[in-house]
CSV table of N, CA and C in Angstrom, one decimal:
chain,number,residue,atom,x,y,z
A,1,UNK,N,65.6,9.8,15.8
A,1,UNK,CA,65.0,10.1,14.6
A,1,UNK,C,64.3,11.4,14.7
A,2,UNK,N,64.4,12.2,13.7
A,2,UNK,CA,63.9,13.6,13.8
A,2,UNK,C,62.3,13.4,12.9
A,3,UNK,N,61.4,14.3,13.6
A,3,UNK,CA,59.9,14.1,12.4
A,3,UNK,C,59.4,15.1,12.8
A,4,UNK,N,59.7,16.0,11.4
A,4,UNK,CA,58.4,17.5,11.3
A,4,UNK,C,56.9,17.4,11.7
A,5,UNK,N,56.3,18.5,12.4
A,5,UNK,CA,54.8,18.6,12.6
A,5,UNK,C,54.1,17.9,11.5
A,6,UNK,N,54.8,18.5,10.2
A,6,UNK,CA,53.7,18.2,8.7
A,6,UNK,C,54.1,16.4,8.3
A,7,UNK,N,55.4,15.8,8.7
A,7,UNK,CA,55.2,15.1,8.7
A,7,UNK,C,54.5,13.6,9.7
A,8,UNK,N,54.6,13.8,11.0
A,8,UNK,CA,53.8,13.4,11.8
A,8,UNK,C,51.9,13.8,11.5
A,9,UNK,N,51.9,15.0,10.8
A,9,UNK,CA,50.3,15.2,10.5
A,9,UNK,C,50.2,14.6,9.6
A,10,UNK,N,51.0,14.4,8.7
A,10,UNK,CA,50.3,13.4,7.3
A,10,UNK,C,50.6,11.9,7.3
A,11,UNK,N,51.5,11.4,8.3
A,11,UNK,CA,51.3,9.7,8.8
A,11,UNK,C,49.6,9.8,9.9
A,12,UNK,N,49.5,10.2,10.1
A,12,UNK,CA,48.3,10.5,11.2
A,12,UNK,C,47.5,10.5,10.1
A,13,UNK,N,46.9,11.3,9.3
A,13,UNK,CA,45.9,11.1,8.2
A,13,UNK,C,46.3,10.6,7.6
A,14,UNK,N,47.1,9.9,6.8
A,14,UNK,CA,47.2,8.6,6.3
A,14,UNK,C,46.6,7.0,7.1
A,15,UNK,N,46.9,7.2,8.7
A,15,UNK,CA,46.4,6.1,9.2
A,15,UNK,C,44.7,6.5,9.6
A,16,UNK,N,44.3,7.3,9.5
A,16,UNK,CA,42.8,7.6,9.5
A,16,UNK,C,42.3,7.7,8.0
A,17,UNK,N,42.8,8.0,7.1
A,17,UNK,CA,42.3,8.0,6.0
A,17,UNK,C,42.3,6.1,5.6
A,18,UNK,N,43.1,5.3,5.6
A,18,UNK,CA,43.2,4.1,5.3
A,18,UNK,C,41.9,3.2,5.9
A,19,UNK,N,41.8,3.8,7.3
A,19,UNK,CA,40.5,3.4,7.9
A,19,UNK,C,39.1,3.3,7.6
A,20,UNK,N,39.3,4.5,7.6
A,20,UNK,CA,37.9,5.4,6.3
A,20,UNK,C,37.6,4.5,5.2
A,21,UNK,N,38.7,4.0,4.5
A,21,UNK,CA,38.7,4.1,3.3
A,21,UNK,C,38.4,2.1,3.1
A,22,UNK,N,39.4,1.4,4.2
A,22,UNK,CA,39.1,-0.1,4.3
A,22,UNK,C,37.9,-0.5,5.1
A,23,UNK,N,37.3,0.4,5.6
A,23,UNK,CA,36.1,-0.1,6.2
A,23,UNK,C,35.0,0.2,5.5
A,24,UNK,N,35.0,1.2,4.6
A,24,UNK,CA,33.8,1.2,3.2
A,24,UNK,C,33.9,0.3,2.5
A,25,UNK,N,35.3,-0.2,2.0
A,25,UNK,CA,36.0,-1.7,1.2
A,25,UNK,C,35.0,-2.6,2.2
A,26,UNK,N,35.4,-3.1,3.4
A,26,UNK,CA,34.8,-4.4,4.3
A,26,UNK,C,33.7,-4.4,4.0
A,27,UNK,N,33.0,-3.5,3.9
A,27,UNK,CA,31.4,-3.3,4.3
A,27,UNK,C,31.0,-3.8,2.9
A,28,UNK,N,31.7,-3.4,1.9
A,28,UNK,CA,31.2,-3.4,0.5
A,28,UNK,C,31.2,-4.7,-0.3
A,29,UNK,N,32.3,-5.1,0.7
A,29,UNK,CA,32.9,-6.7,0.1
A,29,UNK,C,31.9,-7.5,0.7
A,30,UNK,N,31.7,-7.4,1.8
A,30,UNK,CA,31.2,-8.9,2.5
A,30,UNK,C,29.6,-8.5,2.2
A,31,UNK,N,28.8,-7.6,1.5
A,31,UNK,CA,27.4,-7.4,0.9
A,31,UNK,C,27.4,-8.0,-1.0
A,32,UNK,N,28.9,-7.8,-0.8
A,32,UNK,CA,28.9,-8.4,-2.6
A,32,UNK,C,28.9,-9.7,-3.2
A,33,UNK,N,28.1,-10.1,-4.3
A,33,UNK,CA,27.6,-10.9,-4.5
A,33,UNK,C,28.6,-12.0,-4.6
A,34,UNK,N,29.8,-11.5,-5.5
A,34,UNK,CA,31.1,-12.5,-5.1
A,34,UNK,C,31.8,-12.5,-4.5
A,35,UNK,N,31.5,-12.3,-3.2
A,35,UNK,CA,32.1,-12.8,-1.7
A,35,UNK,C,31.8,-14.1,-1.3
A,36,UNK,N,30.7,-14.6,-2.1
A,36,UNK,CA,30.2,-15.9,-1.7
A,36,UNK,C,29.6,-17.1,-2.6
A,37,UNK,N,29.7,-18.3,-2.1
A,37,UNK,CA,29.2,-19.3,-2.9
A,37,UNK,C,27.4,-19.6,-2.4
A,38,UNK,N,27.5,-20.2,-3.4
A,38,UNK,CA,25.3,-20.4,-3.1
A,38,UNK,C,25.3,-21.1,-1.9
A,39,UNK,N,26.6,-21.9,-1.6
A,39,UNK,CA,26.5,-22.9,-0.1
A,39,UNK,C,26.8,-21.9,1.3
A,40,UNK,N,27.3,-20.6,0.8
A,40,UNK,CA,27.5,-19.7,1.6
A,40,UNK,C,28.9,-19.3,2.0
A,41,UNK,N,29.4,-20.0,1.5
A,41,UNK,CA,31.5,-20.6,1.8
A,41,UNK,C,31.7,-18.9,1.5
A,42,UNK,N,33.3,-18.4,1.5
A,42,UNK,CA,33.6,-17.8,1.0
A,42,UNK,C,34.5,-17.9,-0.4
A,43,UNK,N,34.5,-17.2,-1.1
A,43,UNK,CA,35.2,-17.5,-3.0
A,43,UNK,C,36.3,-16.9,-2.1
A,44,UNK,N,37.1,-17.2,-3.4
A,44,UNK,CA,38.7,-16.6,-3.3
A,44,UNK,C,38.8,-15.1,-3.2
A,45,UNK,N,38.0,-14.8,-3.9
A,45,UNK,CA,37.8,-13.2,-4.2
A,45,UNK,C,37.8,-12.2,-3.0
A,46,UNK,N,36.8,-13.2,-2.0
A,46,UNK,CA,36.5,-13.0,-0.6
A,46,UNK,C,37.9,-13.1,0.1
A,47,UNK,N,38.2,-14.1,0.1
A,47,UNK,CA,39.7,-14.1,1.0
A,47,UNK,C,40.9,-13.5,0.8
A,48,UNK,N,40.8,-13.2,-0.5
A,48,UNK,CA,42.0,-12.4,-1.1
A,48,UNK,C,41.8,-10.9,-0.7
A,49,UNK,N,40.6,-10.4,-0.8
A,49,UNK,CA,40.6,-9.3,-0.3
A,49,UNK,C,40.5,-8.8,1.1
A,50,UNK,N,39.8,-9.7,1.3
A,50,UNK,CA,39.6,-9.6,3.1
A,50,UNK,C,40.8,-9.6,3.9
A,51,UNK,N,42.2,-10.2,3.4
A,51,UNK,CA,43.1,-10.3,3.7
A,51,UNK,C,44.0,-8.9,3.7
A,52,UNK,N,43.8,-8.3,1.7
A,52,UNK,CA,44.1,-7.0,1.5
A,52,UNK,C,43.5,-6.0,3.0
A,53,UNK,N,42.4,-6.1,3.5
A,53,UNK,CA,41.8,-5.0,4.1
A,53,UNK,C,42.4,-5.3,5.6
A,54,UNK,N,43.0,-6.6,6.1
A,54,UNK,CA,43.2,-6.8,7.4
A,54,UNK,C,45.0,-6.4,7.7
A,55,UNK,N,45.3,-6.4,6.3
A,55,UNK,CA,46.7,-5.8,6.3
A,55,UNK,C,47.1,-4.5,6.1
A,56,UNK,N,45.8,-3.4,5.4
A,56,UNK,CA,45.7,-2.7,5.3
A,56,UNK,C,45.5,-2.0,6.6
A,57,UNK,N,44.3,-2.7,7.2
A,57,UNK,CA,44.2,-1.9,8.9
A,57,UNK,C,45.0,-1.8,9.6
A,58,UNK,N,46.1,-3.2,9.5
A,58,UNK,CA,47.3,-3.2,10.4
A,58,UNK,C,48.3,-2.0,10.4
A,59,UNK,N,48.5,-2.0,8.9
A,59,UNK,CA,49.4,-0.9,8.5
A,59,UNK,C,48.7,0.4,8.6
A,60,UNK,N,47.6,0.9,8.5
A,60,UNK,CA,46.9,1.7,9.0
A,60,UNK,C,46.9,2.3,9.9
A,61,UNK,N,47.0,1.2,10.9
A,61,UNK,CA,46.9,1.8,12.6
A,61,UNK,C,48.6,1.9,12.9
A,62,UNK,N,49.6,0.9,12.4
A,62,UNK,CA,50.7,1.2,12.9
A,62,UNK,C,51.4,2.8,12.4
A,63,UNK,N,51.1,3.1,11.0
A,63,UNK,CA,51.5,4.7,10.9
A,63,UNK,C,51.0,5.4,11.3
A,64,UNK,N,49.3,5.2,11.6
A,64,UNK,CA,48.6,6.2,12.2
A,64,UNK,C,49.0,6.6,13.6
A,65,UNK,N,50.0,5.5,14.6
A,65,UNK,CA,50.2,5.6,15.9
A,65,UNK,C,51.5,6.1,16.0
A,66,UNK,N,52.6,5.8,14.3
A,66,UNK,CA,53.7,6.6,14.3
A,66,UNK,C,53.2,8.2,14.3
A,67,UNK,N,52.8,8.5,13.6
A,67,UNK,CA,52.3,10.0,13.3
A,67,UNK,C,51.6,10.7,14.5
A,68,UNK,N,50.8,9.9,15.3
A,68,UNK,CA,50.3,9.9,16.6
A,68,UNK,C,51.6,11.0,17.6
A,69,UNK,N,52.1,9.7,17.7
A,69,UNK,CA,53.4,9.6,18.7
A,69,UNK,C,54.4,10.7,18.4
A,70,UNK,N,54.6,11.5,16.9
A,70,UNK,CA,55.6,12.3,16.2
A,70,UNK,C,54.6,13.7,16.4
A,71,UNK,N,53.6,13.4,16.7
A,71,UNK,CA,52.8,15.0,16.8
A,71,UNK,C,52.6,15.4,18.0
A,72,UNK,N,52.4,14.6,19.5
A,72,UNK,CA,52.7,14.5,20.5
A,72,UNK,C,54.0,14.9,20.5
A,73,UNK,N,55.0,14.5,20.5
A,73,UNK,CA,56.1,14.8,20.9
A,73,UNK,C,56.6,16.5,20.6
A,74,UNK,N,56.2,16.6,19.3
A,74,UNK,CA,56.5,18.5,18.3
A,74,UNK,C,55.7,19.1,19.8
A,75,UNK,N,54.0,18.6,19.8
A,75,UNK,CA,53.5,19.3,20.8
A,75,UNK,C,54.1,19.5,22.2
A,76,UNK,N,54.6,18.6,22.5
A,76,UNK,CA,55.4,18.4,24.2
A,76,UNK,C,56.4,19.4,24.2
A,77,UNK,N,56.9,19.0,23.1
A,77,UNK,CA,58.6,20.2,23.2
A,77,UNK,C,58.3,20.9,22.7
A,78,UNK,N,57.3,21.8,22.2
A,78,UNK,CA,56.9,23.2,21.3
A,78,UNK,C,58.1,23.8,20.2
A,79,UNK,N,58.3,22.2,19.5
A,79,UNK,CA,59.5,22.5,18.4
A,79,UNK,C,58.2,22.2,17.1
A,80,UNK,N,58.2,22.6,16.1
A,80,UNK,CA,57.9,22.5,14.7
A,80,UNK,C,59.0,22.3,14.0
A,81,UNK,N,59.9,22.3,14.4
A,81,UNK,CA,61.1,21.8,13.4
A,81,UNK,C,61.4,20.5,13.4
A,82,UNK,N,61.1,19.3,14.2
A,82,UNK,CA,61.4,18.3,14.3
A,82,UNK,C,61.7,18.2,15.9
A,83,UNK,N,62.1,16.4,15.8
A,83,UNK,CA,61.6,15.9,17.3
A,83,UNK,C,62.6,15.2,17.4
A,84,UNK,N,63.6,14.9,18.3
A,84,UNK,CA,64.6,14.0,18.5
A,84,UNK,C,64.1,12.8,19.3
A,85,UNK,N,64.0,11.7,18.7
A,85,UNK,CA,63.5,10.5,19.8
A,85,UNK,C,64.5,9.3,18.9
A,86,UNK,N,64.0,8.5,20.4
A,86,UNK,CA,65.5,7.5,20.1
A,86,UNK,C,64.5,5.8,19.7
């Protein structure tokens, strides 16, 4: 598979931007008022999203380590045109 500098840089900030962005979500969620029942449980609201954010990390870190891996490589071989890896 071949992958340009620009595009290994923009899966890379895509998986750091996602991070950034789901961990202001977690923080925000689990302080919000409907995250929770008066007995303390969590609402649906809570699980539904918590779930959005734990999938979101996943996928997060998995392109962030593709883009990782594709910018390493441009670096190693001192090509900018793309990277042959199998």
């Amino acid at each position: 598979m071949r992958m340009s500098r620009g595009t290994s840089f923009f899966l890379l900030a895509f998986g750091v931007w996602s991070w950034l962005i789901w961990i202001t979500f977690a923080r925000n969620l689990w302080a919000s008022d409907n995250a929770w029942n008066p007995d303390g449980s969590p609402t649906s609201f809570f699980v539904v999203h918590a779930a959005l954010a734990v999938v979101s990390f996943v996928l997060g870190t998995a392109i962030g380590i593709i883009g990782w891996r594709g910018w390493r490589a441009t670096r190693n071989h001192g090509s900018s045109k793309g990277v042959q890896s199998s």
